[in-house]
mmCIF file with all atom_site columns, C-alpha atoms in Angstrom:
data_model
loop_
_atom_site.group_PDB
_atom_site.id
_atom_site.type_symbol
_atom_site.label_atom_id
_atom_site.label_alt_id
_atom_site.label_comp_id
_atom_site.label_asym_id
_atom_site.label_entity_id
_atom_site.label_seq_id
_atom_site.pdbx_PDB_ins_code
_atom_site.Cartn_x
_atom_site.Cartn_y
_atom_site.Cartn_z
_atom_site.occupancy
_atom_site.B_iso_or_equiv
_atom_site.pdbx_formal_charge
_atom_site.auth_seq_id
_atom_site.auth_comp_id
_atom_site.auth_asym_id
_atom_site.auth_atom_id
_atom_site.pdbx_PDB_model_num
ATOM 1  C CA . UNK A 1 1  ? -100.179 60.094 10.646 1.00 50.00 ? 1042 UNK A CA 1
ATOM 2  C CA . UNK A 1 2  ? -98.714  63.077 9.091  1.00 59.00 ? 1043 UNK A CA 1
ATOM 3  C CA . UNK A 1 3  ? -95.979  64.004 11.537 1.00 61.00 ? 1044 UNK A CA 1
ATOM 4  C CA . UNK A 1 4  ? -92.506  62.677 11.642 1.00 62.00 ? 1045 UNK A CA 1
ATOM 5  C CA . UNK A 1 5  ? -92.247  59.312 13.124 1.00 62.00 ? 1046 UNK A CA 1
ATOM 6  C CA . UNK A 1 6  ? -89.382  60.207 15.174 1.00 61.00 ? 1047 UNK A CA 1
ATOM 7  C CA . UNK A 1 7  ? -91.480  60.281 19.198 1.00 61.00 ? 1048 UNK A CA 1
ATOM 8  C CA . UNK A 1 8  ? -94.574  59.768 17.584 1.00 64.00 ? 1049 UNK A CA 1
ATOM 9  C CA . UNK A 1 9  ? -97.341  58.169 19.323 1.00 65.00 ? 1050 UNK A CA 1
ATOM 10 C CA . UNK A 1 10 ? -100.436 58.832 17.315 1.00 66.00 ? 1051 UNK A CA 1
ATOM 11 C CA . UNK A 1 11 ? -102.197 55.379 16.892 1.00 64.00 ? 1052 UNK A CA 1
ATOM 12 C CA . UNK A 1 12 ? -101.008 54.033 20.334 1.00 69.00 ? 1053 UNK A CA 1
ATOM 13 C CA . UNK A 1 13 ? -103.928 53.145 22.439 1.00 69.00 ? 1054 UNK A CA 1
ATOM 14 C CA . UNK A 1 14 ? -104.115 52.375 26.806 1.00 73.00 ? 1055 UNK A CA 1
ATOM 15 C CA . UNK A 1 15 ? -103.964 48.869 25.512 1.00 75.00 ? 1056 UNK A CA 1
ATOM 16 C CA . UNK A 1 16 ? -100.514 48.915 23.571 1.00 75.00 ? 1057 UNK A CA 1
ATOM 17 C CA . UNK A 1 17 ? -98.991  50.769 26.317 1.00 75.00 ? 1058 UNK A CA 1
ATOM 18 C CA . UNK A 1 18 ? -100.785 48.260 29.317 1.00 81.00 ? 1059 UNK A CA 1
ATOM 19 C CA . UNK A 1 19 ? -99.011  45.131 26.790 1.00 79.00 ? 1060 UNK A CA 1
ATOM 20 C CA . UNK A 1 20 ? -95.505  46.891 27.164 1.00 81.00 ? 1061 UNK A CA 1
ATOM 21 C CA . UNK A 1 21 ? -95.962  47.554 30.630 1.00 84.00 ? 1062 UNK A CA 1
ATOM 22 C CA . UNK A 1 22 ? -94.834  43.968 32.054 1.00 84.00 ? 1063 UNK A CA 1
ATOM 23 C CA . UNK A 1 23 ? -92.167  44.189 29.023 1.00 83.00 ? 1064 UNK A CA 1
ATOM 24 C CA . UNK A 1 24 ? -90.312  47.144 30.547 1.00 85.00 ? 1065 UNK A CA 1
ATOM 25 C CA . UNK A 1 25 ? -91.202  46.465 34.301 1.00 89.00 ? 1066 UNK A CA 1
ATOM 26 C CA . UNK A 1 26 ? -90.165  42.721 34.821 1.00 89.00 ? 1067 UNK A CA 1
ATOM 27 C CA . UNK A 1 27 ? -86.495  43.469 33.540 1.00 89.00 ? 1068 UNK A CA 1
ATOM 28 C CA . UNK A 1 28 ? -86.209  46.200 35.800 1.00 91.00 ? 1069 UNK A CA 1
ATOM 29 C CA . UNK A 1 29 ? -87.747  44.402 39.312 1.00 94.00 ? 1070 UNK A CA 1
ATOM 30 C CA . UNK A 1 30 ? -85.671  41.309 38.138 1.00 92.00 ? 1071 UNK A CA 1
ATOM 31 C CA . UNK A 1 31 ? -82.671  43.675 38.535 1.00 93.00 ? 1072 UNK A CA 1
ATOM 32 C CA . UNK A 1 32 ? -83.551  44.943 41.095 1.00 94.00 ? 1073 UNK A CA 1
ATOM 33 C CA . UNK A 1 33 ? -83.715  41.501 43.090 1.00 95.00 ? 1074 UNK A CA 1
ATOM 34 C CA . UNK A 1 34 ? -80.321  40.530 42.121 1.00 94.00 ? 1075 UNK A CA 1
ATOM 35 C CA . UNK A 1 35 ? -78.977  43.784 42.695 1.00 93.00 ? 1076 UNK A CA 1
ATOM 36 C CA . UNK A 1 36 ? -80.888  44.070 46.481 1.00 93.00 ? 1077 UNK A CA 1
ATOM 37 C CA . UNK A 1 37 ? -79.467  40.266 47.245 1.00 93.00 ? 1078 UNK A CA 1
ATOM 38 C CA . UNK A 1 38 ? -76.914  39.403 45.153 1.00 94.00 ? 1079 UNK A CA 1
ATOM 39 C CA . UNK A 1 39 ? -74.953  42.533 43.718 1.00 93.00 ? 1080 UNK A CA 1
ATOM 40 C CA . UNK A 1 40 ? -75.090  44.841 40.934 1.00 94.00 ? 1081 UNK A CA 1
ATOM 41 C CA . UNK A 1 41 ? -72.335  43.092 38.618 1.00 95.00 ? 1082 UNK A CA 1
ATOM 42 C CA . UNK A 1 42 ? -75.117  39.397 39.207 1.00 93.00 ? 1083 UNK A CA 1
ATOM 43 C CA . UNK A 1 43 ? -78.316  41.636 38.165 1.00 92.00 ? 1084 UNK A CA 1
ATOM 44 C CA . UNK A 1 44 ? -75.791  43.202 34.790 1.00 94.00 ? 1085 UNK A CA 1
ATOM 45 C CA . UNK A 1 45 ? -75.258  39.642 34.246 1.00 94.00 ? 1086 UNK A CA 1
ATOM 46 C CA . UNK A 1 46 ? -78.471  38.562 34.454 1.00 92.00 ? 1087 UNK A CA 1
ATOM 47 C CA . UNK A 1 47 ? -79.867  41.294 31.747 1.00 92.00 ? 1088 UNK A CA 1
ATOM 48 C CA . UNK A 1 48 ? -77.081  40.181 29.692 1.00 95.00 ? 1089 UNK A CA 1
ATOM 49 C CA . UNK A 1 49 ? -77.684  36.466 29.736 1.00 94.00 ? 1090 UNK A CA 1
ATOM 50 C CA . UNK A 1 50 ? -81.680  37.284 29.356 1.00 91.00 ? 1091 UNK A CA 1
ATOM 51 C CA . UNK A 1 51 ? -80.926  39.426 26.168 1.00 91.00 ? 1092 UNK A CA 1
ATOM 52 C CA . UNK A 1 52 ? -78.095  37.274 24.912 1.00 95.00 ? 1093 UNK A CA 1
ATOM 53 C CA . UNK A 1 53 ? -80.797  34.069 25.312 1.00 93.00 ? 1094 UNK A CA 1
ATOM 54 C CA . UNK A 1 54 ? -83.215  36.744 23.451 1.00 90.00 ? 1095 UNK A CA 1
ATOM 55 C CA . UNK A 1 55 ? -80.780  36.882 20.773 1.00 93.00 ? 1096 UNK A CA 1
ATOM 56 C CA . UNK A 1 56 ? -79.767  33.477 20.236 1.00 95.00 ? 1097 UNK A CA 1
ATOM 57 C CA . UNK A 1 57 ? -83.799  32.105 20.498 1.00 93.00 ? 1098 UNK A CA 1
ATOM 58 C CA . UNK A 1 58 ? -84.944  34.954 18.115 1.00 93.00 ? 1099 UNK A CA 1
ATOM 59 C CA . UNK A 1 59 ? -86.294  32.812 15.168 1.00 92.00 ? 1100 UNK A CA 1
ATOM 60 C CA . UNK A 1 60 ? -87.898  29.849 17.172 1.00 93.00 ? 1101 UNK A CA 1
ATOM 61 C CA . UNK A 1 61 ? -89.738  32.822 19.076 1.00 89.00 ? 1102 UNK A CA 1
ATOM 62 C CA . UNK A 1 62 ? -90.775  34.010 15.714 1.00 91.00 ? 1103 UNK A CA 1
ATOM 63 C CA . UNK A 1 63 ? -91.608  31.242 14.571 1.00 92.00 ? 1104 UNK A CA 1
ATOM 64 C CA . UNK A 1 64 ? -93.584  30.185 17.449 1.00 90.00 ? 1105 UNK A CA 1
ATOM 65 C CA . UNK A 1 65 ? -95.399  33.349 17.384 1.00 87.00 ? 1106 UNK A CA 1
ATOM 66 C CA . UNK A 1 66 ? -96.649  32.630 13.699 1.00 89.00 ? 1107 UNK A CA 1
ATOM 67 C CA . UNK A 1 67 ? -97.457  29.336 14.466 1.00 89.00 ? 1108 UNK A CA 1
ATOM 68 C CA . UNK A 1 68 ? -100.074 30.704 17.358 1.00 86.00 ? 1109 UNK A CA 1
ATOM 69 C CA . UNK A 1 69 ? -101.054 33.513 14.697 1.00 84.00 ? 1110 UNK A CA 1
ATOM 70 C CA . UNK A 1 70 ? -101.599 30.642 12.047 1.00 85.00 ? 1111 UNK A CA 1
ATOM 71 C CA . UNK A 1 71 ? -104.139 28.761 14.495 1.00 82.00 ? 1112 UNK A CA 1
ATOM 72 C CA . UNK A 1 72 ? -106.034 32.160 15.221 1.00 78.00 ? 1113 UNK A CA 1
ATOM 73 C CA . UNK A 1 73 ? -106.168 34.142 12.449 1.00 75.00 ? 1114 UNK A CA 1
ATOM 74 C CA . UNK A 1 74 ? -109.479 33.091 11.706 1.00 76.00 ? 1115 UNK A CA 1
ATOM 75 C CA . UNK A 1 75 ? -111.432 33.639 14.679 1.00 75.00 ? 1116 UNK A CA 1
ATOM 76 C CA . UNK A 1 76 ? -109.197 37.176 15.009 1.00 70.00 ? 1117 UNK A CA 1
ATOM 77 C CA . UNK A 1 77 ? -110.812 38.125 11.353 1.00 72.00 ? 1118 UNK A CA 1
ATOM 78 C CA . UNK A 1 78 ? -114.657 36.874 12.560 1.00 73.00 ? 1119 UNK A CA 1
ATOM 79 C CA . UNK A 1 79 ? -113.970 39.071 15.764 1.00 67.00 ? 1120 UNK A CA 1
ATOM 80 C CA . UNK A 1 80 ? -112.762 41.888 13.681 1.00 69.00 ? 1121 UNK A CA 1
ATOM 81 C CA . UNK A 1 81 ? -115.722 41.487 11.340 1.00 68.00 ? 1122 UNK A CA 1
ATOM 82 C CA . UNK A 1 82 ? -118.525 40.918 14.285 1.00 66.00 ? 1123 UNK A CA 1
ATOM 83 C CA . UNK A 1 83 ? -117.086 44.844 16.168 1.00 62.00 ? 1124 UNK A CA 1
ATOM 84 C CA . UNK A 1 84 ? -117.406 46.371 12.537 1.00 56.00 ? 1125 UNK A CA 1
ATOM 85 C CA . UNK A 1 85 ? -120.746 45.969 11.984 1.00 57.00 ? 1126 UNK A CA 1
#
């Protein structure tokens, strides 16, 4: 890891890119429905209210997620510990 950070994607695996995959296509074919049936300004609105909902529900998502971590962490370290050896 001894270039700039700035575009660099040493460390990223198939898998990280397959878990951003839905994150960057479901926006975009959401869009594109309310664009197709609706109208353009509808699927701009739509973005906006998603991110705006993102925004607002930021900490209990955080918090949720640490919950889920908190109940896992465990059997996460044991699987960690059983593909090292």
């Amino acid at each position: 890891m001894d270039r700039s950070p700035f575009m660099n994607y040493q460390g990223m695996g198939a898998i990280q890119w397959l878990v951003a995959l839905p994150l960057i296509v479901i926006p975009v074919l959401l869009f594109w429905l309310f664009n197709r049936f609706i109208s353009y300004e509808s699927g701009v609105a739509f973005l906006f209210m998603l991110g705006l909902l993102g925004l607002i529900f930021r900490s209990h998502i955080i918090n949720f997620i640490a919950q889920v971590y908190k109940r896992n962490k465990y059997v996460m370290i044991q699987g960690f510990k059983e593909k090292g050896e």
